[in-house]
XYZ file of C-alpha atoms in Angstrom:
564
model
C 83.072 83.041 73.303
C 80.685 84.036 76.093
C 77.629 81.985 76.934
C 74.586 82.619 79.090
C 73.937 80.045 81.797
C 70.651 80.035 83.688
C 70.253 77.119 86.102
C 66.967 77.571 87.905
C 68.384 76.138 91.130
C 70.902 78.972 91.447
C 69.605 82.067 93.174
C 72.372 84.613 92.904
C 70.366 87.718 93.705
C 72.409 88.189 96.861
C 75.522 88.150 94.734
C 74.384 90.699 92.149
C 76.436 93.528 93.587
C 79.508 91.308 93.801
C 80.234 92.130 90.234
C 79.785 95.913 90.225
C 83.421 96.196 89.394
C 86.404 93.915 88.947
C 85.767 91.589 91.879
C 85.077 94.457 94.248
C 82.492 92.771 96.400
C 80.385 93.244 99.479
C 81.011 91.304 102.602
C 79.222 88.559 104.392
C 78.303 87.757 107.936
C 78.376 84.106 108.955
C 81.430 82.239 107.681
C 80.192 78.886 108.988
C 79.788 77.372 105.546
C 79.903 73.594 105.685
C 80.334 72.825 102.014
C 83.849 72.062 100.810
C 84.914 72.731 97.263
C 87.340 69.816 96.948
C 86.096 66.953 99.050
C 85.847 63.251 98.484
C 82.107 63.393 99.075
C 81.722 65.954 96.284
C 83.561 63.934 93.635
C 81.851 61.466 91.376
C 84.996 59.456 90.614
C 88.117 58.908 92.696
C 91.428 58.735 90.860
C 92.868 55.356 91.913
C 96.173 56.242 90.263
C 97.124 58.540 93.138
C 99.317 56.521 95.519
C 101.747 58.950 97.117
C 102.070 62.672 96.579
C 104.918 65.100 97.159
C 104.029 68.722 97.782
C 106.802 71.212 97.113
C 106.664 74.208 99.424
C 105.335 74.672 102.946
C 103.622 78.017 102.531
C 99.868 78.459 102.815
C 99.233 76.849 99.405
C 101.327 73.793 100.209
C 99.789 73.373 103.648
C 96.273 73.690 102.246
C 97.057 71.170 99.486
C 98.341 68.666 102.039
C 95.281 69.184 104.229
C 92.768 68.786 101.383
C 94.556 65.674 100.123
C 94.643 64.125 103.598
C 90.863 64.573 103.841
C 89.960 63.489 100.329
C 92.388 60.570 100.012
C 93.035 59.542 103.624
C 94.932 56.381 102.735
C 97.648 57.832 100.517
C 101.081 58.944 101.671
C 101.751 62.680 101.544
C 105.218 64.218 101.813
C 105.560 67.986 102.200
C 109.004 69.338 101.307
C 109.989 72.790 102.596
C 113.356 74.391 101.957
C 113.482 76.570 105.079
C 113.241 75.834 108.791
C 109.690 77.184 109.156
C 106.284 76.569 107.648
C 103.648 79.107 106.668
C 105.481 81.049 103.974
C 104.581 84.738 104.015
C 102.150 84.362 106.920
C 104.225 85.834 109.734
C 102.475 86.868 112.948
C 104.240 88.026 116.096
C 102.639 88.676 119.474
C 104.614 91.101 121.651
C 104.164 91.824 125.347
C 103.647 95.523 126.057
C 103.071 96.645 129.633
C 100.257 94.610 131.134
C 99.027 93.343 127.782
C 100.127 92.409 124.281
C 99.948 93.535 120.664
C 99.949 91.587 117.410
C 102.122 92.493 114.442
C 101.716 91.061 110.938
C 104.691 90.943 108.586
C 102.574 89.353 105.865
C 98.828 89.395 105.157
C 96.840 90.970 107.997
C 93.219 90.482 106.990
C 91.204 88.687 104.329
C 88.178 89.754 102.349
C 85.045 87.630 102.285
C 84.610 88.462 98.597
C 83.231 85.925 96.168
C 84.561 83.743 94.653
C 87.650 82.908 96.715
C 86.738 84.307 100.123
C 84.102 81.633 100.807
C 86.632 78.903 99.968
C 88.988 80.183 102.670
C 86.110 80.547 105.131
C 85.117 76.955 104.439
C 88.654 75.883 105.295
C 88.431 77.940 108.491
C 85.223 76.110 109.368
C 86.700 72.677 108.765
C 89.670 73.533 110.954
C 87.335 74.566 113.786
C 88.596 78.143 113.835
C 85.216 79.905 113.702
C 85.390 81.037 117.309
C 88.792 82.584 116.685
C 87.519 84.846 113.908
C 87.557 88.614 114.155
C 85.457 90.399 111.553
C 85.187 93.971 110.400
C 81.663 94.996 109.463
C 81.282 96.367 105.946
C 79.617 99.459 107.438
C 82.493 100.185 109.801
C 84.678 103.253 109.393
C 87.620 101.059 108.428
C 85.619 99.351 105.668
C 84.143 102.562 104.263
C 87.040 104.978 104.676
C 90.098 104.402 102.534
C 92.466 107.101 101.386
C 94.985 108.059 98.753
C 97.899 110.304 99.600
C 98.039 113.011 97.006
C 100.617 115.782 97.384
C 100.194 117.328 100.783
C 97.206 115.474 102.205
C 95.037 112.384 102.465
C 92.042 112.198 100.134
C 89.152 109.911 101.028
C 88.022 107.682 98.203
C 84.375 108.124 97.165
C 82.138 105.238 98.092
C 79.850 103.872 100.810
C 79.369 105.946 103.932
C 79.215 109.223 102.000
C 76.286 110.931 100.346
C 75.901 110.911 96.590
C 76.499 114.664 96.579
C 79.731 114.222 98.535
C 80.946 111.521 96.172
C 80.203 113.624 93.092
C 81.824 116.630 94.736
C 84.984 114.629 95.434
C 85.233 113.498 91.819
C 84.647 117.025 90.586
C 86.827 119.017 92.965
C 89.664 116.847 94.295
C 92.826 117.189 92.150
C 93.582 113.482 92.483
C 90.332 112.714 90.614
C 90.840 115.388 87.976
C 89.341 114.304 84.690
C 87.725 111.155 86.104
C 84.096 112.106 85.435
C 84.725 113.362 81.911
C 86.850 110.288 81.189
C 84.029 107.985 82.286
C 81.459 109.824 80.168
C 83.671 109.716 77.080
C 84.919 106.122 77.488
C 81.942 104.416 75.740
C 82.634 106.450 72.615
C 86.263 105.414 72.284
C 87.125 102.679 69.767
C 87.861 99.237 71.210
C 91.272 97.639 71.008
C 92.551 95.900 67.914
C 91.265 92.308 67.959
C 94.818 91.088 67.367
C 95.981 92.561 70.686
C 96.415 89.726 73.196
C 97.400 91.774 76.242
C 98.711 95.157 77.344
C 99.935 96.903 80.449
C 97.531 98.301 83.028
C 98.925 101.785 82.391
C 98.353 101.511 78.650
C 94.835 100.116 79.025
C 93.601 102.616 81.636
C 95.220 105.529 79.802
C 93.697 104.434 76.509
C 90.198 104.014 77.942
C 90.112 106.663 80.686
C 93.178 108.879 80.371
C 96.603 108.925 81.990
C 95.597 110.877 85.155
C 93.343 108.040 86.272
C 96.106 105.527 85.554
C 98.778 107.488 87.420
C 96.653 108.614 90.364
C 94.229 105.764 91.008
C 95.264 102.592 89.192
C 98.883 102.874 90.325
C 97.785 103.335 93.940
C 95.553 100.253 93.852
C 98.304 98.168 92.272
C 100.768 99.387 94.905
C 98.427 98.092 97.586
C 97.961 94.616 96.119
C 100.955 93.848 93.908
C 103.507 96.498 94.950
C 104.033 96.606 91.217
C 104.566 98.863 88.225
C 101.477 99.472 86.101
C 103.723 99.991 83.062
C 104.718 96.325 83.286
C 101.766 94.458 84.803
C 99.175 92.722 82.636
C 95.650 94.124 82.551
C 94.325 90.852 81.152
C 95.595 88.905 84.150
C 95.035 91.447 86.934
C 91.807 93.115 85.747
C 90.327 90.326 83.617
C 86.780 91.685 83.735
C 87.780 95.088 82.441
C 89.685 93.422 79.623
C 86.715 91.176 78.910
C 84.186 94.026 78.934
C 86.105 95.965 76.317
C 86.278 92.898 74.119
C 82.630 91.850 74.459
C 80.861 95.216 74.818
C 83.384 97.484 73.061
C 83.408 99.590 76.244
C 84.400 98.998 79.856
C 81.669 101.272 81.192
C 78.981 99.636 79.044
C 80.041 96.237 80.345
C 79.944 97.394 83.953
C 76.481 98.920 83.511
C 75.249 95.820 81.738
C 76.422 93.670 84.623
C 74.754 96.009 87.096
C 71.345 96.542 85.508
C 70.626 93.773 82.987
C 69.880 90.968 85.433
C 73.037 89.094 84.472
C 76.529 88.860 85.869
C 79.750 88.062 84.058
C 81.899 85.484 85.772
C 84.567 82.874 85.059
C 82.961 79.582 84.099
C 84.866 77.690 86.801
C 83.241 79.829 89.516
C 79.679 78.749 88.773
C 79.953 75.729 91.054
C 80.675 77.999 94.007
C 77.200 79.536 93.731
C 75.393 76.269 94.383
C 75.066 76.733 98.138
C 76.328 80.264 98.811
C 77.224 80.837 102.471
C 75.344 83.462 104.430
C 77.978 86.005 105.414
C 76.117 89.286 105.029
C 77.599 92.210 106.834
C 81.248 91.210 107.013
C 83.940 93.149 105.166
C 87.215 91.536 106.193
C 88.297 88.990 108.759
C 91.330 87.788 110.637
C 91.916 85.795 113.832
C 92.358 86.672 117.485
C 95.965 85.540 117.273
C 96.581 86.942 113.800
C 96.530 85.440 110.313
C 99.321 83.073 111.353
C 96.713 81.038 113.236
C 95.524 79.611 109.930
C 98.945 78.218 109.015
C 99.650 77.057 112.583
C 96.394 75.122 112.744
C 97.009 73.494 109.377
C 100.447 72.383 110.573
C 98.989 70.898 113.767
C 96.373 68.960 111.799
C 98.981 67.591 109.406
C 101.389 66.632 112.181
C 98.657 64.507 113.783
C 98.186 62.521 110.580
C 100.444 59.400 110.377
C 100.201 59.436 106.576
C 101.678 62.927 106.302
C 105.434 63.491 106.501
C 106.837 67.021 106.734
C 110.462 67.506 105.737
C 111.839 70.959 106.472
C 115.205 72.312 105.340
C 114.893 70.063 102.303
C 115.837 71.508 98.932
C 114.630 69.950 95.687
C 117.435 69.859 93.134
C 115.603 68.258 90.213
C 112.562 66.257 89.231
C 111.869 64.091 86.232
C 109.296 61.582 85.028
C 110.435 57.948 85.090
C 109.136 56.447 81.871
C 109.329 52.870 83.100
C 107.248 53.395 86.234
C 105.437 56.681 85.403
C 106.539 57.952 88.802
C 108.251 61.281 89.326
C 111.729 61.060 90.774
C 112.759 63.944 92.996
C 116.355 64.565 93.998
C 116.685 66.466 97.266
C 119.398 67.645 99.610
C 119.076 68.584 103.248
C 120.432 71.839 104.627
C 123.920 71.347 105.999
C 127.520 70.755 104.897
C 128.263 67.936 102.443
C 124.769 66.481 102.547
C 124.209 63.723 99.984
C 121.556 63.865 97.295
C 118.578 61.673 98.130
C 116.218 60.198 95.538
C 112.523 59.901 96.283
C 109.785 58.611 93.977
C 106.142 59.694 93.981
C 103.129 58.947 91.845
C 102.316 62.674 91.721
C 103.863 66.012 92.631
C 102.122 69.309 93.374
C 104.485 72.265 93.187
C 103.559 75.347 95.217
C 106.985 76.951 95.058
C 107.489 80.022 92.887
C 107.329 79.556 89.140
C 110.886 80.839 88.817
C 112.158 78.148 91.182
C 110.067 75.427 89.559
C 111.616 76.259 86.203
C 115.059 75.647 87.693
C 114.213 72.050 88.568
C 111.674 71.141 85.852
C 112.780 73.206 82.825
C 109.643 75.273 82.214
C 111.047 78.388 80.452
C 107.845 80.523 80.396
C 107.920 80.621 84.193
C 111.225 82.484 84.101
C 109.286 85.601 83.160
C 107.277 85.865 86.382
C 109.564 88.005 88.544
C 108.773 89.007 92.117
C 109.172 92.231 94.069
C 110.649 92.770 97.524
C 108.714 94.667 100.179
C 109.918 96.031 103.512
C 107.209 95.865 106.179
C 107.560 98.145 109.202
C 105.168 97.661 112.155
C 104.942 100.475 114.702
C 103.000 100.740 117.958
C 102.497 104.017 119.822
C 101.237 104.239 123.396
C 98.749 107.017 122.483
C 95.435 106.048 120.917
C 94.612 109.398 119.263
C 97.564 109.919 116.910
C 95.874 109.415 113.534
C 94.551 112.565 111.838
C 91.807 110.575 110.053
C 89.937 107.341 110.683
C 89.792 104.424 108.280
C 91.658 101.444 106.893
C 94.713 103.378 105.730
C 96.054 104.965 102.568
C 97.956 104.157 99.390
C 100.574 106.228 97.619
C 100.253 106.581 93.818
C 103.221 106.961 91.548
C 102.180 110.538 90.743
C 103.351 111.725 94.179
C 106.636 113.608 93.689
C 109.905 112.248 95.045
C 110.143 115.092 97.546
C 107.052 113.727 99.321
C 107.906 110.034 98.993
C 111.673 109.733 98.941
C 111.355 106.546 101.017
C 109.352 104.808 98.251
C 106.355 104.071 100.450
C 103.598 101.990 98.881
C 101.015 102.620 101.577
C 100.201 102.698 105.278
C 97.659 100.528 107.102
C 95.940 101.849 110.229
C 95.965 98.470 111.978
C 94.427 99.696 115.229
C 91.400 100.897 113.224
C 91.242 98.084 110.691
C 91.171 95.266 113.264
C 89.746 95.320 116.762
C 90.130 92.552 119.308
C 93.753 91.465 118.908
C 95.580 93.955 121.113
C 94.979 94.104 124.856
C 96.599 97.483 125.453
C 95.352 100.835 124.109
C 97.401 102.662 121.509
C 97.881 103.323 117.814
C 99.240 100.572 115.575
C 100.233 101.143 111.956
C 102.138 99.309 109.244
C 104.259 101.079 106.620
C 105.059 99.215 103.406
C 108.128 100.260 101.436
C 109.832 99.288 98.202
C 108.138 96.944 95.796
C 108.838 97.777 92.164
C 110.618 100.984 93.222
C 113.445 98.755 94.445
C 113.731 96.621 91.315
C 117.360 96.015 90.378
C 118.673 97.463 93.651
C 121.873 95.570 94.559
C 121.179 95.945 98.291
C 118.225 96.887 100.464
C 117.894 99.108 103.546
C 118.733 97.392 106.832
C 116.402 97.369 109.840
C 117.688 100.626 111.266
C 117.348 102.391 107.934
C 113.885 100.912 107.425
C 112.731 102.174 110.816
C 113.990 105.696 110.022
C 112.258 105.652 106.651
C 108.936 104.556 108.131
C 109.053 107.211 110.839
C 109.871 109.846 108.221
C 106.805 108.828 106.204
C 104.544 109.013 109.264
C 105.907 112.446 110.161
C 105.546 113.877 106.666
C 102.197 112.333 105.747
C 100.408 112.087 109.112
C 102.228 114.542 111.355
C 103.255 111.810 113.819
C 106.476 112.829 115.575
C 106.124 110.638 118.674
C 108.620 107.788 119.037
C 107.017 104.331 118.812
C 106.918 102.092 121.862
C 107.582 99.019 119.730
C 108.860 98.732 116.163
C 109.544 95.710 113.969
C 111.165 95.772 110.533
C 111.077 92.856 108.127
C 112.377 92.515 104.575
C 110.206 90.147 102.538
C 112.387 89.237 99.573
C 110.679 88.269 96.325
C 107.355 88.028 98.120
C 104.852 89.105 95.441
C 104.965 87.594 91.933
C 104.429 90.065 89.117
C 102.016 89.118 86.327
C 103.685 91.109 83.593
C 102.273 91.631 80.105
C 101.901 88.267 78.369
C 101.300 86.330 81.599
C 98.165 84.624 80.280
C 99.872 83.327 77.144
C 102.874 82.167 79.168
C 100.567 80.123 81.389
C 99.056 78.519 78.297
C 102.575 77.660 77.130
C 103.437 76.281 80.570
C 100.349 74.079 80.521
C 101.463 72.664 77.188
C 104.969 71.969 78.501
C 103.578 70.217 81.585
C 102.028 67.573 79.331
C 105.364 65.827 79.177
C 104.839 64.906 82.822
C 101.613 63.064 81.847
C 99.533 64.642 84.592
C 101.993 63.685 87.309
C 103.188 67.245 87.968
C 100.696 69.964 88.865
C 101.112 73.543 90.011
C 99.384 75.916 92.426
C 100.338 79.054 94.293
C 100.804 82.765 93.857
C 102.826 82.564 90.630
C 99.835 81.650 88.507
C 96.270 82.796 89.245
C 96.355 85.298 92.099
C 98.787 86.572 94.703
C 96.437 86.860 97.704
C 95.968 84.344 100.485
C 92.398 83.631 99.351
C 93.699 83.036 95.830
C 96.251 80.544 97.136
C 93.698 78.588 99.164
C 91.376 78.470 96.151
C 94.253 77.254 93.966
C 95.006 74.500 96.480
C 91.349 73.479 96.548
C 91.129 73.379 92.751
C 94.344 71.480 92.111
C 93.486 68.844 94.707
C 89.970 68.406 93.347
C 91.379 68.013 89.839
C 93.839 65.383 91.055
C 91.334 63.481 93.177
C 88.534 63.178 90.632
C 90.670 63.191 87.510
C 89.124 66.348 86.050
C 92.354 68.336 86.233
C 95.623 67.858 84.432
C 98.137 70.433 85.652
C 96.522 73.172 87.775
C 96.385 75.614 84.869
C 93.165 74.359 83.280
C 91.427 77.732 83.593
C 93.907 79.226 81.115
C 93.106 76.744 78.364
C 89.478 75.718 78.941
C 86.566 77.182 76.964
C 84.385 79.063 77.522
C 86.362 81.071 80.034
C 83.543 83.520 80.806
C 79.770 83.200 81.038
C 76.896 85.596 81.606
C 74.794 84.212 84.430
C 71.161 85.222 84.741
C 70.130 86.264 88.221
C 66.864 85.267 89.851
C 64.304 87.868 90.926
C 63.912 88.645 94.626
């Protein structure tokens, strides 16, 4: 059930356009927000039952969990267990000397959006770490922010949106083949019958095709999903990935009616758990995306440095968790671990609580949580290229995505998209040139027994740039990385599986909690928000397992906005 919430102290006028579409939001300007969404000072009650906590996984979620815990409960012991020899997970930044200067390559995330609700949480973390002066922002009115493309057979097509006249936007929808049928589909959508009330979920392809027609699904939705999830819209869950669209159809019997209602009725639809983030909204007007002078890896590196300075935090790398179980006599969780190396013995460690940030698939292996077995992950090859010439790109903007409707003859390499890094981020590189990143694989490589090696990956990326952009020049520097199982896939039924997982976690009596990209969002901002939420729930006793948002009611509220 939806409810309307109208606290007079909340002025969300500035946020009204945040909800034009499914969390497609404007940007902000000053990320120096001093509020923290999981701090000791913000909690009414401190959970005295928390004595020592193990955090499984040293990626960004695990590091953020350890940092929040060390601030909120400074006297407890925290042990972070990481299976590999490095921390930071998928945040992989490399600075390379070129001539008299240097360039920065990202093998993982390269920039973050300031979008509500999760962007401000990450920016708050940035502020607390003292990284404000290291920020690099892209203005929402910049060419990179306003110019994004889709590759549709033979050429790049600019997406309609800001920076173009209304006439130009309408003309694009009416004349560009990639948008064929979009306008008529939107006009007819409100008159289509809503889904059967018994339907609990469906694929993105099925939902978009049913409401707007298959061309929009194949040309636009698949491209967007390639850029975020590298996934297959025939398999991914619309309820979990586009929750607002799913909600609008259920509440308003039409997606378009719901979007218009949110835009013009003086109310916004939002998850109930996000209301608290509106209390003191940070002033960040004008910013579209942000990164750091030294790359996104600065965030993980700074977290590691802060944790290493804390005597109550122990970091154990190359430590593999073999099993965990609740000890009924002590109510502690016993973890059995082994260290990397030949014939290493199994070591038992006991903790009052455990926060798992490892993948759901891996957690199931040690904690027997069968629903998590059905959250697979895709593998993406990331190819960074730097060219000594600065005028190689035929268009200016953030980059382009490749929909599944592009024929094999024009995408034999299974490219997902290309980012124009030298246009998207300014201030990292100290030598002029053109820097791009080609992303390959994803769901196209599902079930492949082997993957291309670095040499093959480099050839594939250069072939894409030649065919799509006309770039024949050899790069000055090239880096190829294979990110195995890097993006979890929220397939149809994900929501119900998370409800089932929450029920199964009850046997751990609140001692085992989960956070990370396997559950509520695959982006870096999503992971930081998950860390913030799970720590707050542990510290003040309001949470039970990290999956509360899947089982709490009401899940959505209409929030009245205040007049200017």
